[in-house]
Coordinates of C-alpha atoms in Angstrom, one line a residue:
X22 CA 269.2 215.1 143.5
X23 CA 269.0 217.9 140.9
X24 CA 267.0 218.0 137.8
X25 CA 268.7 217.1 134.5
X26 CA 269.0 219.7 131.7
X27 CA 266.2 218.1 129.7
X28 CA 263.8 218.3 132.7
X29 CA 264.8 221.9 133.3
X30 CA 264.3 222.8 129.7
X31 CA 260.9 221.1 129.7
X32 CA 259.9 223.1 132.9
X33 CA 261.0 226.3 131.3
X34 CA 259.1 225.6 128.1
X35 CA 255.9 224.8 130.0
X36 CA 256.2 228.0 132.0
X37 CA 256.6 230.0 128.8
X38 CA 253.6 228.1 127.3
X39 CA 251.4 228.9 130.3
X40 CA 252.5 232.6 130.1
X41 CA 251.7 232.7 126.4
X42 CA 248.3 231.0 127.0
X43 CA 247.5 233.6 129.7
X44 CA 248.3 236.5 127.3
X45 CA 246.3 235.0 124.5
X46 CA 243.4 234.3 126.7
X47 CA 243.3 237.9 127.9
X48 CA 243.6 239.2 124.4
X49 CA 240.7 236.9 123.3
X50 CA 238.5 238.1 126.2
X51 CA 239.4 241.8 125.3
X52 CA 238.4 241.2 121.7
X53 CA 235.1 239.6 122.7
X54 CA 234.4 242.4 125.1
X55 CA 235.0 244.9 122.3
X56 CA 232.3 243.1 120.2
X57 CA 234.7 241.3 117.8
X58 CA 233.4 238.0 116.5
X59 CA 235.4 234.9 117.6
X60 CA 236.0 233.9 114.0
X61 CA 237.7 237.2 113.3
X62 CA 239.8 237.1 116.5
X63 CA 240.9 233.6 115.5
X64 CA 241.7 234.6 111.9
X65 CA 243.8 237.6 113.0
X66 CA 245.6 235.6 115.7
X67 CA 246.5 232.9 113.2
X68 CA 247.6 235.4 110.6
X69 CA 249.8 237.2 113.1
X70 CA 251.3 233.9 114.3
X71 CA 252.1 232.7 110.9
X72 CA 253.5 236.0 109.7
X73 CA 255.9 236.1 112.7
X74 CA 256.8 232.4 112.4
X75 CA 257.6 232.8 108.7
X76 CA 259.7 235.9 109.5
X77 CA 261.7 234.3 112.2
X78 CA 261.8 230.6 111.3
X79 CA 260.8 230.2 107.7
X80 CA 258.2 228.4 105.6
X81 CA 259.1 224.9 106.7
X82 CA 258.5 225.7 110.4
X83 CA 255.1 227.3 109.5
X84 CA 254.0 224.3 107.4
X85 CA 255.2 221.9 110.2
X86 CA 253.0 223.9 112.7
X87 CA 250.0 223.7 110.4
X88 CA 250.5 219.9 110.1
X89 CA 250.8 219.5 113.9
X90 CA 247.8 221.6 114.6
X91 CA 245.7 219.8 112.0
X92 CA 246.5 216.4 113.6
X93 CA 245.6 217.8 117.1
X94 CA 242.3 219.1 115.7
X95 CA 241.5 215.8 114.1
X96 CA 242.4 214.0 117.4
X97 CA 239.8 216.2 119.2
X98 CA 242.3 217.9 121.4
X99 CA 240.5 221.3 121.2
X100 CA 236.9 220.0 121.4
X101 CA 235.2 221.6 124.3
X102 CA 234.3 219.3 127.2
X103 CA 236.9 216.7 126.4
X104 CA 239.8 216.4 128.9
X105 CA 243.0 215.0 127.4
X106 CA 246.1 214.2 129.4

């Protein structure tokens, strides 16, 4: 039996997410190798992301992303050594 459209969309989104993660991880490693401090890399990455999100999707989308990320931080999702599924 074939996959539904929702399942296919979810698979495609996950593939894109993994590709984006790989690109960001490589850029982060390149920055560290160049002697750039992690805080500066993070600040520039976030600034770039919000500039592009505001340009393409508007202020509401950017604020919604900030809210979602804040909740994920509070939940400990990004805390090293903790595995969440």
